Amino acid sequence: MTVNPADGPVYSAVYGSDAMRAIMGERAYLAGMLAFEAALARAQARLGLIPAEAATAITQAADMDRLDLPALAAATRNMGFPTVGLVKQLSALAGPEAGRWTHWGATTQDVLDTALVLQLREAIALFADDLDRLIAALARLARQHRGTVMAGRTHAQQALPITLGYKVALWLDPLITMRERLGEIRPRVLRVQFGGAVGTLASLGAEGPRVASELAQELGLALPAITWHVARDGIAEFGCWCGLLGGALAKPATDVLWLMQSEVAEASEPAAPGKGGSSTMPQKRNPIGCEYVLAQARAAQALIPQLLGAMAHEHERGAGPMQLEHLALGQILLLTHGALATLLPIAEGLEVDVARMRRNLDAGGGLIMAEAVMMGLAPQLGRGVAHDVVHHACDTAIAHGIGLAEALAREPRVAAVLDAPAIARLTDPAGYLGAAQALTDAVLSRRSV
């Protein structure tokens, strides 16, 4: 009965990831709610607020497999949130004596938010591990092809020579930054929520702050200065981080997609039987993985405005924003991790055709070296004159179907200052890479910091 393709038994193979579904799924959410209730009971027992026997019974009863899910669904339909139904079942499972102490001093949003944070802790760990793996794969690729010369392209046309290592470094640098950002936002996201009805912990009197501190320690979460029932910036920041990561993942996916174009064919996704095939054209090898990276990244980004809109709460508890956040956040995380998981094998197994890169460079007859020749002539002729001379030589090469080197040799003003070996040096793509290799090394050094 799924509607979202990412949750269906067939399309879930290409959207999202099973790992993130396990983390952000409803079962994990309910387990997090039970973990909150058990941790709260243990914290309060240590402070002498409830009997230790009650805390033990509540902890033992907080077993996801013991919940009556149909009954919980019915209770949720009635209340709007699963908290009341879950606490009622947990209290019954703990027994009449211990059950009296369940959910002591807490409110629904304390349970829901802390359960969410427990999920987000696992999600952050998953993102961190897979980002590290992607960064390592791209670093290997950049190092391996540090000196592999290829055409750099602007506006979809050949521009100047670069190296494949430099292109990969352009992919790698923002991903390293995204990994750094993930560590930076972690303490702003992984905070306990415990404030009671309006966030003041009034039901616990003077003991409220001590309970909050003990609960945070029990769950291994940070203790915020004040409750964040209506301050959703940490959640929204994580969602926005996903949007940024999606953009960083979309860049290599876009480049590989275009490099796989038949007329270019310089790199491709790793081959596998039937991968990227067509139902009617046997020769096709479509960039299907890149397509799903792009689709998932853009779909996740489209949900971020909804998450930002859910930040506007009225007074001390909003009416409606929680539901907006709930509908958006899980899908953002699922699709973003799906994009990351899809790009990983592409990065680890990218097939590179170095010979085709050289043929594509040569196919332009050396026109890609026009700037290099212009700069080589500028000291003798002046930049403006050099530009005009080389521009004329390019027109000649195109009109007569000859290479740039031959067209330059026919130009009297060029021949007067450059001999054939000098022209050959200026028209060699490997001699006009600028700081491409040094810039690649600089990015690789970021990874080792």
Coordinates of C-alpha atoms in Angstrom, one line a residue:
M1 CA 0.0 0.0 0.0
T2 CA 2.9 2.4 -0.7
V3 CA 2.5 5.5 -2.7
N4 CA 6.0 7.0 -2.6
P5 CA 8.1 5.1 -5.1
A6 CA 11.0 5.2 -2.6
D7 CA 9.1 3.0 -0.3
G8 CA 7.8 0.4 -2.7
P9 CA 9.1 -3.1 -3.0
V10 CA 10.3 -2.5 -6.6
Y11 CA 11.4 1.1 -7.0
S12 CA 13.0 1.1 -3.5
A13 CA 15.9 -0.7 -5.3
V14 CA 16.8 2.6 -7.0
Y15 CA 15.4 5.2 -4.7
G16 CA 16.8 5.7 -1.2
S17 CA 18.7 3.0 0.7
D18 CA 17.7 0.1 2.9
A19 CA 20.2 1.4 5.5
M20 CA 18.5 4.8 5.8
R21 CA 15.0 3.2 5.7
A22 CA 15.9 1.1 8.7
I23 CA 17.1 4.2 10.5
M24 CA 14.3 6.6 9.6
G25 CA 11.5 4.1 9.4
E26 CA 8.5 4.1 11.7
R27 CA 9.7 1.0 13.6
A28 CA 12.9 2.8 14.6
Y29 CA 10.9 5.9 15.5
L30 CA 8.7 3.9 17.9
A31 CA 11.7 2.2 19.3
G32 CA 13.2 5.6 20.0
M33 CA 10.1 6.6 21.9
L34 CA 10.4 3.5 24.1
A35 CA 14.1 4.2 24.6
F36 CA 13.2 7.7 25.8
E37 CA 10.6 6.4 28.3
A38 CA 13.0 3.8 29.7
A39 CA 15.9 6.3 29.9
L40 CA 13.6 8.8 31.7
A41 CA 12.6 6.2 34.2
R42 CA 16.2 5.2 34.9
A43 CA 17.3 8.8 35.3
Q44 CA 14.5 9.6 37.7
A45 CA 15.2 6.5 39.7
R46 CA 18.8 7.5 40.1
L47 CA 17.6 10.9 41.4
G48 CA 15.2 9.1 43.9
L49 CA 12.1 10.5 42.2
I50 CA 10.6 7.1 41.3
P51 CA 11.2 3.6 42.7
A52 CA 14.2 1.8 41.2
E53 CA 12.0 -1.3 40.8
A54 CA 9.6 0.8 38.6
A55 CA 12.5 1.9 36.4
T56 CA 13.7 -1.7 36.0
A57 CA 10.1 -2.9 35.1
I58 CA 9.6 0.0 32.6
T59 CA 13.0 -0.7 30.9
Q60 CA 12.2 -4.4 30.6
A61 CA 8.7 -3.6 29.2
A62 CA 10.1 -1.1 26.6
D63 CA 10.3 -3.8 23.9
M64 CA 9.3 -2.8 20.4
D65 CA 8.2 -6.4 19.7
R66 CA 5.6 -6.3 22.5
L67 CA 3.7 -3.4 21.2
D68 CA 0.2 -3.9 19.7
L69 CA 0.7 -1.9 16.5
P70 CA -3.0 -2.0 15.3
A71 CA -4.1 -0.7 18.7
L72 CA -1.4 1.9 18.6
A73 CA -2.6 3.0 15.1
A74 CA -6.2 3.3 16.4
A75 CA -5.0 5.4 19.3
T76 CA -2.9 7.6 17.0
R77 CA -5.9 8.2 14.7
N78 CA -7.8 9.4 17.7
M79 CA -5.1 11.6 19.4
G80 CA -3.1 12.6 16.3
F81 CA 0.3 11.4 17.8
P82 CA 1.3 7.9 19.0
T83 CA 2.5 9.0 22.4
V84 CA -0.6 8.4 24.5
G85 CA -1.3 5.0 23.0
L86 CA 2.4 4.0 23.4
V87 CA 2.6 5.2 27.0
K88 CA -0.7 3.4 27.8
Q89 CA 0.7 0.1 26.4
L90 CA 4.1 0.5 28.1
S91 CA 2.4 1.2 31.4
A92 CA 0.3 -1.9 31.1
L93 CA 3.3 -4.0 30.1
A94 CA 5.3 -2.7 33.1
G95 CA 2.6 -3.7 35.5
P96 CA 0.2 -1.7 37.7
E97 CA 2.8 -0.5 40.3
A98 CA 5.6 0.4 37.9
G99 CA 3.2 1.6 35.2
R100 CA 2.1 4.5 37.5
W101 CA 5.5 6.1 37.1
T102 CA 5.7 6.0 33.3
H103 CA 6.2 9.2 31.3
W104 CA 6.7 11.1 34.6
G105 CA 6.9 14.9 34.0
A106 CA 7.2 14.5 30.2
T107 CA 5.1 15.8 27.3
T108 CA 4.3 14.3 23.9
Q109 CA 6.8 16.5 22.0
D110 CA 9.6 15.5 24.5
V111 CA 9.1 11.9 23.4
L112 CA 8.7 12.5 19.7
D113 CA 11.6 14.9 19.4
T114 CA 14.1 12.9 21.4
A115 CA 13.1 9.7 19.5
L116 CA 13.8 11.7 16.3
V117 CA 17.2 12.8 17.5
L118 CA 18.1 9.2 18.3
Q119 CA 17.3 8.4 14.7
L120 CA 19.3 11.4 13.5
R121 CA 22.3 10.2 15.4
E122 CA 22.3 7.0 13.4
A123 CA 21.6 8.9 10.2
I124 CA 24.6 11.2 10.8
A125 CA 26.8 8.2 11.4
L126 CA 25.7 6.6 8.2
F127 CA 26.3 9.8 6.2
A128 CA 29.7 10.1 7.8
D129 CA 30.8 6.6 6.9
D130 CA 29.6 6.7 3.3
L131 CA 31.0 10.2 2.7
D132 CA 34.4 9.0 4.0
R133 CA 34.2 6.1 1.6
L134 CA 33.2 8.4 -1.3
I135 CA 36.0 10.9 -0.5
A136 CA 38.5 8.1 -0.4
A137 CA 37.4 6.8 -3.8
L138 CA 37.6 10.2 -5.4
A139 CA 41.0 10.9 -3.8
R140 CA 42.3 7.7 -5.3
L141 CA 41.0 8.7 -8.7
A142 CA 42.4 12.2 -8.5
R143 CA 45.8 10.9 -7.5
Q144 CA 45.8 8.2 -10.2
H145 CA 44.9 10.6 -13.0
R146 CA 46.9 13.6 -11.7
G147 CA 48.7 13.9 -15.0
T148 CA 46.0 12.5 -17.4
V149 CA 45.4 15.3 -19.9
M150 CA 41.9 15.9 -21.2
A151 CA 39.8 18.7 -22.6
G152 CA 38.4 21.2 -20.1
R153 CA 35.0 22.4 -21.3
T154 CA 33.0 25.6 -20.7
H155 CA 29.5 26.2 -22.1
A156 CA 29.6 22.6 -23.4
Q157 CA 32.6 23.3 -25.7
Q158 CA 36.3 22.5 -25.5
A159 CA 38.0 25.4 -23.7
L160 CA 41.5 24.6 -22.4
P161 CA 43.4 21.4 -21.4
I162 CA 43.1 20.2 -17.9
T163 CA 43.8 16.9 -16.2
L164 CA 41.3 14.3 -15.1
G165 CA 42.8 14.6 -11.7
Y166 CA 41.9 18.3 -11.6
K167 CA 38.3 17.6 -12.7
V168 CA 38.0 15.0 -9.9
A169 CA 39.5 17.4 -7.4
L170 CA 36.7 19.8 -8.3
W171 CA 34.2 17.1 -7.3
L172 CA 36.2 16.2 -4.2
D173 CA 36.8 19.6 -2.6
P174 CA 33.1 20.4 -1.8
L175 CA 32.6 16.9 -0.5
I176 CA 35.4 17.3 2.0
T177 CA 33.8 20.5 3.1
M178 CA 30.4 18.7 3.4
R179 CA 32.1 16.2 5.7
E180 CA 33.5 19.0 7.8
R181 CA 30.1 20.6 8.0
L182 CA 28.5 17.4 9.2
G183 CA 30.8 17.3 12.2
E184 CA 30.1 20.9 12.9
I185 CA 26.3 20.5 12.9
R186 CA 26.3 17.3 14.9
P187 CA 26.2 19.0 18.4
R188 CA 23.5 21.4 17.3
V189 CA 21.3 18.5 16.2
L190 CA 21.9 15.8 18.8
R191 CA 20.2 17.5 21.8
V192 CA 17.8 15.9 24.2
Q193 CA 14.3 17.4 24.3
F194 CA 12.7 17.5 27.8
G195 CA 10.6 20.5 28.9
G196 CA 7.2 19.3 29.8
A197 CA 4.0 21.0 28.8
V198 CA 5.4 24.5 27.8
G199 CA 9.1 23.8 28.3
T200 CA 9.4 25.0 31.9
L201 CA 9.5 21.6 33.6
A202 CA 6.9 22.9 36.0
S203 CA 5.5 19.4 36.8
L204 CA 8.8 18.4 38.3
G205 CA 9.3 21.5 40.4
A206 CA 12.9 22.2 41.4
E207 CA 14.0 18.8 40.2
G208 CA 13.3 19.5 36.6
P209 CA 16.7 20.7 35.4
R210 CA 18.4 17.8 37.3
V211 CA 16.1 15.3 35.5
A212 CA 16.9 16.9 32.1
S213 CA 20.6 16.7 32.8
E214 CA 20.4 13.1 33.9
L215 CA 18.3 12.1 30.9
A216 CA 20.7 13.7 28.5
Q217 CA 23.6 11.8 30.1
E218 CA 21.6 8.5 30.0
L219 CA 20.9 8.9 26.3
G220 CA 24.3 10.3 25.4
L221 CA 22.9 13.5 24.0
A222 CA 23.7 17.2 24.6
L223 CA 21.7 19.2 27.1
P224 CA 20.4 22.4 25.5
A225 CA 20.2 25.7 27.5
I226 CA 16.5 25.7 26.9
T227 CA 13.9 23.4 25.3
W228 CA 13.6 23.6 21.5
H229 CA 10.0 22.6 21.2
V230 CA 9.4 25.7 19.0
A231 CA 13.0 26.4 17.9
R232 CA 13.6 24.0 15.0
D233 CA 16.8 25.5 13.6
G234 CA 18.9 22.4 14.4
I235 CA 16.5 20.1 12.5
A236 CA 16.2 22.6 9.6
E237 CA 20.0 22.9 9.5
F238 CA 20.5 19.2 9.0
G239 CA 17.9 19.2 6.3
C240 CA 19.7 22.1 4.5
W241 CA 22.9 20.2 4.9
C242 CA 21.3 17.4 3.0
G243 CA 20.4 19.9 0.2
L244 CA 23.9 21.1 0.0
L245 CA 25.2 17.5 -0.1
G246 CA 22.8 16.7 -2.9
G247 CA 24.3 19.6 -4.9
A248 CA 27.8 18.4 -4.3
L249 CA 26.8 14.8 -5.3
A250 CA 25.0 16.1 -8.4
K251 CA 28.2 17.7 -9.8
P252 CA 30.2 14.5 -10.5
A253 CA 27.0 12.7 -11.6
T254 CA 26.3 15.5 -14.1
D255 CA 29.9 15.4 -15.4
V256 CA 30.0 11.6 -15.7
L257 CA 26.6 11.6 -17.5
W258 CA 28.0 14.0 -20.1
L259 CA 31.3 12.2 -20.4
M260 CA 29.3 9.1 -21.3
Q261 CA 27.7 10.8 -24.2
S262 CA 28.5 8.8 -27.4
E263 CA 30.3 11.6 -29.1
V264 CA 32.5 12.1 -26.0
A265 CA 32.9 8.6 -24.4
E266 CA 35.8 9.6 -22.1
A267 CA 34.4 8.0 -18.9
S268 CA 31.5 5.8 -17.9
E269 CA 29.8 4.1 -15.0
P270 CA 31.2 0.7 -14.2
A271 CA 29.8 -2.0 -16.6
A272 CA 27.6 -4.8 -15.4
P273 CA 25.4 -7.2 -17.3
G274 CA 22.3 -5.3 -18.4
K275 CA 23.1 -2.2 -16.5
G276 CA 21.8 0.9 -18.2
G277 CA 20.4 -1.1 -21.1
S278 CA 17.5 -0.3 -23.3
S279 CA 14.4 -2.4 -23.9
T280 CA 14.7 -1.9 -27.7
M281 CA 18.2 -0.7 -28.5
P282 CA 20.8 -3.4 -27.7
Q283 CA 23.8 -1.0 -28.1
K284 CA 22.7 1.4 -25.4
R285 CA 24.5 1.8 -22.1
N286 CA 22.7 4.6 -20.4
P287 CA 24.1 6.6 -17.5
I288 CA 21.3 5.3 -15.3
G289 CA 23.1 5.6 -12.0
C290 CA 23.9 9.3 -12.6
E291 CA 20.3 9.8 -13.5
Y292 CA 19.1 8.5 -10.1
V293 CA 21.7 10.5 -8.3
L294 CA 20.4 13.7 -9.9
A295 CA 16.7 12.7 -9.4
Q296 CA 17.1 12.0 -5.8
A297 CA 19.3 15.0 -5.0
R298 CA 16.8 17.4 -6.7
A299 CA 13.8 15.7 -5.1
A300 CA 15.3 16.1 -1.6
Q301 CA 16.1 19.7 -2.3
A302 CA 12.5 20.3 -3.3
L303 CA 11.4 19.3 0.2
I304 CA 13.6 21.7 2.0
P305 CA 11.3 24.7 1.7
Q306 CA 8.7 22.6 3.5
L307 CA 11.1 21.9 6.3
L308 CA 12.0 25.6 6.6
G309 CA 8.3 26.5 6.6
A310 CA 7.8 24.2 9.6
M311 CA 10.1 26.5 11.7
A312 CA 7.2 29.0 12.3
H313 CA 5.5 27.9 15.5
E314 CA 3.1 30.1 17.4
H315 CA 3.7 30.6 21.1
E316 CA 5.2 27.7 23.1
R317 CA 3.8 24.9 21.0
G318 CA 2.7 25.1 17.4
A319 CA -0.4 23.7 15.7
G320 CA 0.6 22.1 12.5
P321 CA 4.4 22.7 11.9
M322 CA 5.4 19.4 13.6
Q323 CA 3.4 17.5 11.0
L324 CA 5.0 19.4 8.1
E325 CA 8.4 18.6 9.5
H326 CA 7.5 15.0 9.9
L327 CA 6.4 14.6 6.3
A328 CA 9.5 16.2 4.9
L329 CA 12.5 15.3 7.0
G330 CA 12.5 11.5 6.6
Q331 CA 12.2 11.7 2.8
I332 CA 14.9 14.3 2.6
L333 CA 17.3 12.0 4.5
L334 CA 16.2 8.9 2.5
L335 CA 16.6 10.5 -0.9
T336 CA 19.9 12.3 -0.1
H337 CA 21.4 9.1 1.2
G338 CA 20.1 7.3 -1.8
A339 CA 21.9 9.8 -4.0
L340 CA 25.1 9.2 -2.0
A341 CA 24.7 5.4 -2.1
T342 CA 24.1 5.5 -5.8
L343 CA 27.2 7.6 -6.6
L344 CA 29.5 5.5 -4.4
P345 CA 29.9 2.5 -6.8
I346 CA 30.3 4.9 -9.8
A347 CA 33.2 6.7 -8.0
E348 CA 34.8 3.4 -7.0
G349 CA 34.5 1.8 -10.4
L350 CA 34.6 4.7 -12.9
E351 CA 35.9 3.5 -16.2
V352 CA 38.2 6.0 -17.9
D353 CA 39.2 5.9 -21.6
V354 CA 42.5 7.9 -21.6
A355 CA 43.0 7.2 -25.4
R356 CA 39.6 8.6 -26.2
M357 CA 40.5 11.7 -24.1
R358 CA 43.6 12.3 -26.3
R359 CA 41.6 11.6 -29.5
N360 CA 39.0 14.2 -28.5
L361 CA 41.8 16.7 -27.8
D362 CA 43.3 16.1 -31.2
A363 CA 40.0 16.1 -33.0
G364 CA 39.8 19.9 -32.7
G365 CA 43.0 20.2 -34.6
G366 CA 44.8 22.0 -31.8
L367 CA 42.3 24.9 -31.5
I368 CA 42.0 24.2 -27.8
M369 CA 45.6 25.7 -27.6
A370 CA 44.7 29.0 -29.0
E371 CA 45.0 30.9 -25.7
A372 CA 48.4 29.3 -25.1
V373 CA 49.7 30.5 -28.5
M374 CA 48.2 33.9 -27.9
M375 CA 50.0 34.2 -24.6
G376 CA 53.2 32.9 -26.1
L377 CA 53.1 35.5 -28.9
A378 CA 52.0 38.4 -26.6
P379 CA 55.5 39.3 -25.3
Q380 CA 56.6 39.9 -29.0
L381 CA 53.5 41.2 -30.6
G382 CA 51.4 42.6 -27.7
R383 CA 48.3 40.9 -26.4
G384 CA 45.8 42.6 -28.7
V385 CA 47.8 41.9 -31.9
A386 CA 48.5 38.4 -30.7
H387 CA 44.8 37.8 -30.1
D388 CA 43.9 39.0 -33.6
V389 CA 46.7 36.9 -35.3
V390 CA 45.7 33.7 -33.5
H391 CA 42.0 34.4 -34.2
H392 CA 42.8 34.6 -37.9
A393 CA 44.9 31.4 -37.7
C394 CA 41.9 29.6 -36.1
D395 CA 39.6 30.8 -38.9
T396 CA 42.1 29.6 -41.4
A397 CA 42.4 26.2 -39.7
I398 CA 38.6 25.7 -39.7
A399 CA 38.1 27.0 -43.2
H400 CA 40.9 24.8 -44.8
G401 CA 40.5 21.7 -42.5
I402 CA 44.1 21.9 -41.2
G403 CA 45.6 21.9 -37.7
L404 CA 46.2 25.1 -35.7
A405 CA 50.0 24.5 -35.9
E406 CA 50.0 24.5 -39.7
A407 CA 47.7 27.5 -39.8
L408 CA 50.1 29.4 -37.5
A409 CA 53.1 28.5 -39.6
R410 CA 51.3 30.2 -42.6
E411 CA 50.9 33.4 -40.7
P412 CA 53.9 35.7 -41.5
R413 CA 53.7 37.6 -38.2
V414 CA 53.9 34.2 -36.3
A415 CA 56.7 32.8 -38.5
A416 CA 58.7 35.9 -37.8
V417 CA 58.9 35.2 -34.1
L418 CA 58.3 31.4 -33.7
D419 CA 60.0 28.5 -35.5
A420 CA 58.3 25.1 -36.0
P421 CA 59.6 23.5 -32.6
A422 CA 58.3 26.6 -30.7
I423 CA 54.9 26.3 -32.4
A424 CA 54.8 22.6 -31.5
R425 CA 55.6 23.4 -27.9
L426 CA 52.9 26.0 -27.7
T427 CA 50.3 23.7 -29.3
D428 CA 51.0 20.7 -27.0
P429 CA 48.1 20.4 -24.5
A430 CA 50.4 18.9 -21.9
G431 CA 52.4 22.1 -21.8
Y432 CA 49.5 24.3 -20.9
L433 CA 48.0 22.9 -17.7
G434 CA 48.7 25.9 -15.5
A435 CA 48.5 25.0 -11.9
A436 CA 46.1 22.0 -12.4
Q437 CA 48.4 19.5 -10.8
A438 CA 49.3 21.8 -7.9
L439 CA 45.6 22.6 -7.3
T440 CA 44.8 18.8 -7.3
D441 CA 47.5 18.2 -4.7
A442 CA 46.1 21.0 -2.6
V443 CA 42.7 19.4 -2.5
L444 CA 44.3 16.0 -1.7
S445 CA 46.2 17.5 1.2
R446 CA 42.8 18.7 2.6
R447 CA 41.8 15.1 3.0
S448 CA 44.9 14.2 5.0
V449 CA 44.4 17.1 7.5

